[in-house]
mmCIF file of C-alpha atoms in Angstrom:
data_model
loop_
_atom_site.group_PDB
_atom_site.id
_atom_site.type_symbol
_atom_site.label_atom_id
_atom_site.label_comp_id
_atom_site.label_asym_id
_atom_site.label_seq_id
_atom_site.Cartn_x
_atom_site.Cartn_y
_atom_site.Cartn_z
ATOM 1 C CA UNK A 49 19.939 17.140 -18.795
ATOM 2 C CA UNK A 50 21.139 17.609 -22.109
ATOM 3 C CA UNK A 51 24.293 16.315 -22.543
ATOM 4 C CA UNK A 52 27.101 14.797 -25.385
ATOM 5 C CA UNK A 53 25.434 11.899 -27.387
ATOM 6 C CA UNK A 54 28.182 9.235 -27.850
ATOM 7 C CA UNK A 55 28.665 7.652 -31.123
ATOM 8 C CA UNK A 56 30.123 5.064 -32.662
ATOM 9 C CA UNK A 57 32.815 6.711 -33.481
ATOM 10 C CA UNK A 58 33.425 7.716 -29.791
ATOM 11 C CA UNK A 59 33.515 4.126 -28.559
ATOM 12 C CA UNK A 60 35.554 3.058 -31.206
ATOM 13 C CA UNK A 61 37.911 6.221 -30.312
ATOM 14 C CA UNK A 62 37.747 5.080 -26.879
ATOM 15 C CA UNK A 63 38.632 1.780 -27.574
ATOM 16 C CA UNK A 64 41.716 2.956 -29.425
ATOM 17 C CA UNK A 65 43.108 5.009 -26.621
ATOM 18 C CA UNK A 66 42.475 2.842 -23.997
ATOM 19 C CA UNK A 67 43.104 -1.035 -25.200
ATOM 20 C CA UNK A 68 45.471 0.081 -27.952
ATOM 21 C CA UNK A 69 43.891 -1.929 -30.997
ATOM 22 C CA UNK A 70 44.631 0.419 -34.368
ATOM 23 C CA UNK A 71 41.355 2.346 -35.359
ATOM 24 C CA UNK A 72 40.398 -0.226 -37.885
ATOM 25 C CA UNK A 73 40.428 -2.892 -35.532
ATOM 26 C CA UNK A 74 38.948 -0.518 -32.388
ATOM 27 C CA UNK A 75 36.182 0.058 -34.949
ATOM 28 C CA UNK A 76 35.263 -3.293 -35.814
ATOM 29 C CA UNK A 77 35.323 -4.338 -32.469
ATOM 30 C CA UNK A 78 32.635 -1.894 -31.514
ATOM 31 C CA UNK A 79 30.375 -3.135 -34.450
ATOM 32 C CA UNK A 80 30.599 -6.853 -34.050
ATOM 33 C CA UNK A 81 29.390 -5.993 -30.148
ATOM 34 C CA UNK A 82 26.922 -3.873 -31.106
ATOM 35 C CA UNK A 83 25.754 -6.179 -33.926
ATOM 36 C CA UNK A 84 25.579 -9.067 -31.228
ATOM 37 C CA UNK A 85 23.532 -7.325 -28.775
ATOM 38 C CA UNK A 86 21.193 -5.821 -31.482
ATOM 39 C CA UNK A 87 20.860 -9.584 -32.787
ATOM 40 C CA UNK A 88 20.580 -10.848 -29.823
ATOM 41 C CA UNK A 89 17.232 -8.488 -28.999
ATOM 42 C CA UNK A 90 16.061 -9.335 -32.471
ATOM 43 C CA UNK A 91 15.508 -13.216 -31.553
ATOM 44 C CA UNK A 92 14.090 -11.829 -28.316
ATOM 45 C CA UNK A 93 16.788 -12.642 -26.085
ATOM 46 C CA UNK A 94 17.668 -10.572 -23.603
ATOM 47 C CA UNK A 95 21.543 -8.837 -23.112
ATOM 48 C CA UNK A 96 22.364 -8.575 -19.281
ATOM 49 C CA UNK A 97 25.724 -6.821 -19.110
ATOM 50 C CA UNK A 98 27.280 -6.984 -15.233
ATOM 51 C CA UNK A 99 27.594 -3.357 -14.114
ATOM 52 C CA UNK A 100 25.905 -2.054 -16.505
ATOM 53 C CA UNK A 101 22.643 -3.255 -17.331
ATOM 54 C CA UNK A 102 19.951 -5.389 -19.142
ATOM 55 C CA UNK A 103 18.323 -4.936 -22.423
ATOM 56 C CA UNK A 104 14.822 -6.731 -22.484
ATOM 57 C CA UNK A 105 12.578 -7.570 -25.449
ATOM 58 C CA UNK A 106 8.676 -6.961 -24.119
ATOM 59 C CA UNK A 107 5.789 -8.314 -26.086
ATOM 60 C CA UNK A 108 3.057 -6.077 -25.466
ATOM 61 C CA UNK A 109 -1.056 -7.171 -26.137
ATOM 62 C CA UNK A 110 -3.481 -5.760 -28.382
ATOM 63 C CA UNK A 111 -4.759 -2.478 -26.804
ATOM 64 C CA UNK A 112 -7.300 -0.255 -27.301
ATOM 65 C CA UNK A 113 -5.853 3.835 -27.338
ATOM 66 C CA UNK A 114 -7.390 7.030 -28.191
ATOM 67 C CA UNK A 115 -6.750 9.800 -30.806
ATOM 68 C CA UNK A 116 -5.928 12.584 -28.572
ATOM 69 C CA UNK A 117 -7.599 15.076 -31.587
ATOM 70 C CA UNK A 118 -10.921 13.515 -32.077
ATOM 71 C CA UNK A 119 -11.362 10.861 -29.020
ATOM 72 C CA UNK A 120 -11.963 8.296 -31.558
ATOM 73 C CA UNK A 121 -11.159 4.764 -30.055
ATOM 74 C CA UNK A 122 -8.345 3.023 -32.510
ATOM 75 C CA UNK A 123 -6.941 -0.635 -31.844
ATOM 76 C CA UNK A 124 -3.477 -0.615 -31.434
ATOM 77 C CA UNK A 125 -1.591 -3.564 -32.331
ATOM 78 C CA UNK A 126 0.321 -6.057 -30.358
ATOM 79 C CA UNK A 127 3.848 -5.473 -30.688
ATOM 80 C CA UNK A 128 7.186 -6.016 -29.544
ATOM 81 C CA UNK A 129 9.593 -3.499 -27.956
ATOM 82 C CA UNK A 130 13.091 -3.341 -25.983
ATOM 83 C CA UNK A 131 13.648 -1.882 -22.500
ATOM 84 C CA UNK A 132 16.994 -1.083 -20.761
ATOM 85 C CA UNK A 133 17.043 -1.889 -17.153
ATOM 86 C CA UNK A 134 20.215 0.249 -15.923
ATOM 87 C CA UNK A 135 22.271 -2.078 -13.140
ATOM 88 C CA UNK A 136 22.165 -0.774 -9.521
ATOM 89 C CA UNK A 137 25.653 0.033 -10.181
ATOM 90 C CA UNK A 138 24.851 2.057 -12.672
ATOM 91 C CA UNK A 139 22.163 3.672 -10.946
ATOM 92 C CA UNK A 140 24.873 4.207 -8.163
ATOM 93 C CA UNK A 141 27.512 5.612 -10.172
ATOM 94 C CA UNK A 142 24.768 8.340 -12.254
ATOM 95 C CA UNK A 143 23.884 9.190 -8.693
ATOM 96 C CA UNK A 144 26.729 9.638 -7.230
ATOM 97 C CA UNK A 145 27.696 11.989 -10.535
ATOM 98 C CA UNK A 146 24.783 14.028 -10.235
ATOM 99 C CA UNK A 147 25.541 14.554 -5.975
ATOM 100 C CA UNK A 148 29.092 15.509 -7.515
ATOM 101 C CA UNK A 149 27.861 18.033 -10.098
ATOM 102 C CA UNK A 150 25.979 19.938 -7.138
ATOM 103 C CA UNK A 151 29.286 20.361 -4.976
ATOM 104 C CA UNK A 152 28.794 19.238 -1.729
ATOM 105 C CA UNK A 153 25.791 17.166 -2.440
ATOM 106 C CA UNK A 154 23.364 19.442 -0.339
ATOM 107 C CA UNK A 155 19.719 20.060 -1.708
ATOM 108 C CA UNK A 156 19.228 22.988 -4.229
ATOM 109 C CA UNK A 157 15.655 23.359 -2.574
ATOM 110 C CA UNK A 158 16.725 24.197 0.619
ATOM 111 C CA UNK A 159 16.329 28.076 0.860
ATOM 112 C CA UNK A 160 16.912 28.395 4.610
#
């Protein structure tokens, strides 16, 4: 499951190579896009990127949790969480890449 982690610098380099902007402009473009996504999510707005997925803010209500060491009940405060829901297009691409990595698409569990 572990693979390379793509960083802001990697994204900027990809924009530089594929779009043709200068490295500085590419880095600024990546920052502007990421900042806009961040600001929208902070405002509680959903961000939907076609063929990629959605960043959604959900409100979690207060609930009672349990300390696993002591078993003591502890209240968990209400909070907001961000979730990412991949689009079906992205899911299909991920699964197609997995099949390609396996070779012919045959299950690895088949011992016959």
